[in-house]
CSV table of C-alpha atoms in Angstrom, one decimal:
chain,number,residue,atom,x,y,z
A,1,UNK,CA,126.8,110.9,27.7
A,2,UNK,CA,126.1,107.4,28.9
A,3,UNK,CA,128.1,104.8,27.0
A,4,UNK,CA,127.5,101.7,29.1
A,5,UNK,CA,125.9,100.4,32.2
A,6,UNK,CA,126.0,97.2,34.4
A,7,UNK,CA,123.3,96.2,36.8
A,8,UNK,CA,124.2,93.9,39.7
A,9,UNK,CA,122.6,92.9,43.0
A,10,UNK,CA,124.2,94.0,46.2
A,11,UNK,CA,123.9,91.2,48.9
A,12,UNK,CA,127.0,91.1,51.0
A,13,UNK,CA,127.0,87.3,50.4
A,14,UNK,CA,128.6,88.1,47.1
A,15,UNK,CA,131.8,88.6,49.0
A,16,UNK,CA,133.2,85.1,49.7
A,17,UNK,CA,134.6,86.0,53.1
A,18,UNK,CA,131.1,87.1,54.2
A,19,UNK,CA,129.4,84.0,52.7
A,20,UNK,CA,132.0,81.8,54.3
A,21,UNK,CA,131.0,78.1,53.8
A,22,UNK,CA,128.1,79.1,51.5
A,23,UNK,CA,130.3,81.1,49.1
A,24,UNK,CA,130.1,78.5,46.3
A,25,UNK,CA,126.3,78.8,46.2
A,26,UNK,CA,126.7,82.2,44.5
A,27,UNK,CA,129.6,81.4,42.2
A,28,UNK,CA,127.4,81.8,39.1
A,29,UNK,CA,126.1,85.2,40.3
A,30,UNK,CA,129.6,86.4,41.2
A,31,UNK,CA,130.9,85.4,37.8
A,32,UNK,CA,128.0,87.2,36.0
A,33,UNK,CA,128.7,90.4,38.0
A,34,UNK,CA,132.3,90.3,37.0
A,35,UNK,CA,131.4,89.8,33.4
A,36,UNK,CA,129.1,92.8,33.5
A,37,UNK,CA,131.8,95.0,35.0
A,38,UNK,CA,134.2,93.8,32.3
A,39,UNK,CA,131.8,95.1,29.7
A,40,UNK,CA,131.9,98.5,31.4
A,41,UNK,CA,135.7,98.5,31.2
A,42,UNK,CA,135.6,97.6,27.5
A,43,UNK,CA,133.5,100.7,26.8
A,44,UNK,CA,136.4,102.9,27.9
A,45,UNK,CA,134.4,105.5,29.9
A,46,UNK,CA,136.0,108.7,31.2
A,47,UNK,CA,134.4,108.1,34.5
A,48,UNK,CA,132.3,105.5,36.3
A,49,UNK,CA,129.4,106.4,38.7
A,50,UNK,CA,128.4,103.6,41.1
A,51,UNK,CA,124.8,103.9,42.2
A,52,UNK,CA,123.3,102.0,45.1
A,53,UNK,CA,120.4,102.1,47.5
A,54,UNK,CA,120.7,103.2,51.1
A,55,UNK,CA,118.8,104.8,53.9
A,56,UNK,CA,118.6,108.5,54.5
A,57,UNK,CA,122.0,108.6,56.3
A,58,UNK,CA,123.8,107.1,53.4
A,59,UNK,CA,122.3,109.3,50.7
A,60,UNK,CA,124.6,111.5,48.6
A,61,UNK,CA,127.9,111.3,46.8
A,62,UNK,CA,131.1,109.5,47.8
A,63,UNK,CA,134.4,110.5,46.3
A,64,UNK,CA,137.0,108.1,44.9
A,65,UNK,CA,139.0,106.7,47.7
A,66,UNK,CA,136.1,106.5,50.1
A,67,UNK,CA,136.3,103.4,52.3
A,68,UNK,CA,133.9,100.9,53.6
A,69,UNK,CA,133.9,97.5,55.3
A,70,UNK,CA,132.0,94.4,56.2
A,71,UNK,CA,132.9,94.5,59.9
A,72,UNK,CA,129.3,95.0,61.0
A,73,UNK,CA,128.8,91.5,59.6
A,74,UNK,CA,131.6,90.1,61.6
A,75,UNK,CA,134.2,90.0,58.8
A,76,UNK,CA,137.3,92.1,59.2
A,77,UNK,CA,137.5,93.1,55.5
A,78,UNK,CA,137.8,96.7,54.3
A,79,UNK,CA,137.2,98.0,50.7
A,80,UNK,CA,138.1,101.2,48.9
A,81,UNK,CA,136.1,102.8,46.1
A,82,UNK,CA,138.1,103.1,42.9
A,83,UNK,CA,141.8,103.1,42.1
A,84,UNK,CA,144.5,102.2,44.6
A,85,UNK,CA,146.4,105.4,43.7
A,86,UNK,CA,143.4,107.7,44.1
A,87,UNK,CA,143.5,110.3,46.9
A,88,UNK,CA,141.5,109.5,50.0
A,89,UNK,CA,137.9,110.6,49.9
A,90,UNK,CA,136.7,113.4,52.3
A,91,UNK,CA,137.0,112.3,55.9
A,92,UNK,CA,133.4,113.2,57.0
A,93,UNK,CA,133.0,110.1,59.1
A,94,UNK,CA,130.8,108.3,56.6
A,95,UNK,CA,131.7,104.8,55.4
A,96,UNK,CA,130.4,103.5,52.1
A,97,UNK,CA,126.9,102.1,52.5
A,98,UNK,CA,126.6,98.4,52.1
A,99,UNK,CA,125.5,98.5,48.4
A,100,UNK,CA,128.5,100.7,47.4
A,101,UNK,CA,130.9,98.5,49.5
A,102,UNK,CA,129.8,95.5,47.5
A,103,UNK,CA,130.4,97.5,44.3
A,104,UNK,CA,133.8,98.5,45.5
A,105,UNK,CA,134.7,94.9,46.2
A,106,UNK,CA,133.6,94.0,42.6
A,107,UNK,CA,135.8,96.8,41.1
A,108,UNK,CA,138.8,95.6,43.1
A,109,UNK,CA,138.4,92.2,41.5
A,110,UNK,CA,138.7,93.8,38.1
A,111,UNK,CA,141.5,96.2,38.9
A,112,UNK,CA,139.4,99.1,37.7
A,113,UNK,CA,141.5,102.0,36.3
A,114,UNK,CA,139.0,104.7,35.5
A,115,UNK,CA,138.0,107.5,37.9
A,116,UNK,CA,135.0,106.5,40.1
A,117,UNK,CA,132.5,108.3,42.2
A,118,UNK,CA,129.6,106.8,44.3
A,119,UNK,CA,126.0,107.9,44.7
A,120,UNK,CA,123.8,106.6,47.5
A,121,UNK,CA,120.1,106.8,46.6
A,122,UNK,CA,117.3,106.7,49.2
A,123,UNK,CA,115.3,103.6,48.7
A,124,UNK,CA,112.0,105.6,48.7
A,125,UNK,CA,113.2,108.4,46.5
A,126,UNK,CA,110.4,109.5,44.2
A,127,UNK,CA,110.5,108.3,40.6
A,128,UNK,CA,110.7,111.8,39.1
A,129,UNK,CA,113.8,112.6,41.3
A,130,UNK,CA,115.4,109.4,40.3
A,131,UNK,CA,115.0,110.0,36.7
A,132,UNK,CA,116.3,113.6,37.0
A,133,UNK,CA,119.3,112.4,38.9
A,134,UNK,CA,120.1,110.0,36.1
A,135,UNK,CA,119.7,112.7,33.4
A,136,UNK,CA,122.2,114.9,35.4
A,137,UNK,CA,124.7,112.1,35.5
A,138,UNK,CA,124.5,111.5,31.8
A,139,UNK,CA,124.7,115.2,31.0
A,140,UNK,CA,128.1,115.4,32.7
A,141,UNK,CA,131.3,115.9,30.7
A,142,UNK,CA,132.8,113.0,28.8
A,143,UNK,CA,131.9,109.4,28.5
A,144,UNK,CA,130.0,108.1,31.5
A,145,UNK,CA,129.4,104.5,32.6
A,146,UNK,CA,127.1,103.4,35.5
A,147,UNK,CA,127.4,100.4,37.8
A,148,UNK,CA,123.9,100.1,39.3
A,149,UNK,CA,123.5,98.0,42.4
A,150,UNK,CA,120.2,96.8,43.7
A,151,UNK,CA,118.1,93.7,44.6
A,152,UNK,CA,114.7,92.7,43.3
A,153,UNK,CA,111.9,91.6,45.5
A,154,UNK,CA,112.6,89.8,48.8
A,155,UNK,CA,109.3,88.0,48.9
A,156,UNK,CA,109.7,85.1,46.5
A,157,UNK,CA,109.4,82.2,49.0
A,158,UNK,CA,108.1,81.6,52.5
A,159,UNK,CA,111.7,81.7,53.8
A,160,UNK,CA,112.5,85.0,52.1
A,161,UNK,CA,113.2,88.0,54.2
A,162,UNK,CA,109.7,89.4,53.4
A,163,UNK,CA,107.9,86.1,53.4
A,164,UNK,CA,105.9,85.0,50.3
A,165,UNK,CA,104.0,87.6,48.3
A,166,UNK,CA,102.3,86.4,45.1
A,167,UNK,CA,103.0,89.8,43.5
A,168,UNK,CA,106.8,89.3,43.8
A,169,UNK,CA,107.4,86.9,40.9
A,170,UNK,CA,105.5,88.9,38.3
A,171,UNK,CA,107.2,92.1,39.6
A,172,UNK,CA,110.7,90.5,39.2
A,173,UNK,CA,109.8,89.1,35.8
A,174,UNK,CA,109.0,92.6,34.5
A,175,UNK,CA,112.2,94.0,36.0
A,176,UNK,CA,114.2,91.2,34.4
A,177,UNK,CA,112.6,91.8,31.0
A,178,UNK,CA,113.2,95.5,31.2
A,179,UNK,CA,116.8,95.1,32.2
A,180,UNK,CA,117.4,92.6,29.4
A,181,UNK,CA,115.8,94.8,26.8
A,182,UNK,CA,117.3,98.1,28.1
A,183,UNK,CA,113.7,99.3,28.4
A,184,UNK,CA,114.0,102.6,30.1
A,185,UNK,CA,110.3,103.4,29.9
A,186,UNK,CA,109.4,100.1,31.7
A,187,UNK,CA,111.9,100.8,34.5
A,188,UNK,CA,110.6,104.3,34.9
A,189,UNK,CA,107.0,102.9,35.2
A,190,UNK,CA,107.9,100.7,38.2
A,191,UNK,CA,105.6,101.6,41.1
A,192,UNK,CA,107.6,102.9,44.0
A,193,UNK,CA,105.1,101.8,46.6
A,194,UNK,CA,104.7,98.3,45.3
A,195,UNK,CA,108.5,98.0,45.1
A,196,UNK,CA,108.7,99.1,48.7
A,197,UNK,CA,106.1,96.6,49.8
A,198,UNK,CA,108.0,93.8,48.1
A,199,UNK,CA,111.3,95.0,49.6
A,200,UNK,CA,112.8,95.6,46.2
A,201,UNK,CA,115.8,97.8,47.1
A,202,UNK,CA,116.9,98.2,43.5
A,203,UNK,CA,113.9,100.2,42.3
A,204,UNK,CA,115.4,103.7,42.9
A,205,UNK,CA,118.8,102.9,41.4
A,206,UNK,CA,117.2,101.2,38.3
A,207,UNK,CA,115.2,104.4,37.8
A,208,UNK,CA,118.3,106.5,38.0
A,209,UNK,CA,119.7,104.3,35.2
A,210,UNK,CA,116.5,104.8,33.3
A,211,UNK,CA,116.9,108.5,33.4
A,212,UNK,CA,120.6,108.4,32.4
A,213,UNK,CA,119.9,106.0,29.5
A,214,UNK,CA,117.1,108.0,27.9
A,215,UNK,CA,117.9,108.5,24.2
A,216,UNK,CA,121.3,106.8,24.6
A,217,UNK,CA,120.4,104.0,22.2
A,218,UNK,CA,122.0,101.2,24.4
A,219,UNK,CA,121.1,97.6,24.0
A,220,UNK,CA,120.7,95.2,26.9
A,221,UNK,CA,121.7,91.7,27.8
A,222,UNK,CA,120.4,89.8,30.8
A,223,UNK,CA,123.2,87.7,32.3
A,224,UNK,CA,121.6,86.4,35.5
A,225,UNK,CA,118.0,86.0,36.8
A,226,UNK,CA,117.5,83.8,39.8
A,227,UNK,CA,116.1,84.1,43.3
A,228,UNK,CA,118.3,82.3,45.7
A,229,UNK,CA,117.2,82.7,49.3
A,230,UNK,CA,113.9,84.0,48.0
A,231,UNK,CA,115.4,87.3,46.8
A,232,UNK,CA,115.4,88.4,43.1
A,233,UNK,CA,118.9,88.9,41.8
A,234,UNK,CA,119.5,90.3,38.3
A,235,UNK,CA,122.7,91.0,36.4
A,236,UNK,CA,122.5,92.9,33.1
A,237,UNK,CA,124.8,94.6,30.7
A,238,UNK,CA,123.9,97.7,28.6
A,239,UNK,CA,126.2,98.8,25.8
């Protein structure tokens, strides 16, 4: 059963070495993410599932010990999913997708001690399949926690990656409200096509969370809701 969840965005700029001279601009976001992960640890789950968006090549599961890096961004920094003493993940040639690499970096900061697996979710995965994937995660044995990675719209300003779209702000406002209220029905009702048009990469992972949290009786708290660089970033804690 699902006992806790944390929602964080996944820009590589969360990692100070990647952000370099601009690292301090996201200090508040970074702190909120670490606070949300701390709530997960306090719930004492038997296992943690990290869920993040990726393209078709990155879809699927990643075992504890799987590795990733930020070398494609010009930073010689590697990360490892889960505990330092965990066995290496299967050597299938796949590195952690960017969203899960950022999550791995966050977990390293908190010295996470519970078994971890990763799940890469296609950004355009249909809502029904997202919800069903979440239900399957929650139905697993023991106490399950989720760390859900994903950004909001990327169309909040003219300088945003997707330029300015007047639909972006109300879309993000509804997401923020739903995350703060642990409103699974509202997350499940997000329109996949609109989210895609607004470049909101978090839609599918949030709907996996919605499926996992159905009937769990969790309450939510919104820890961060801003749009630096014209991209909606949210941090929430469910417990």
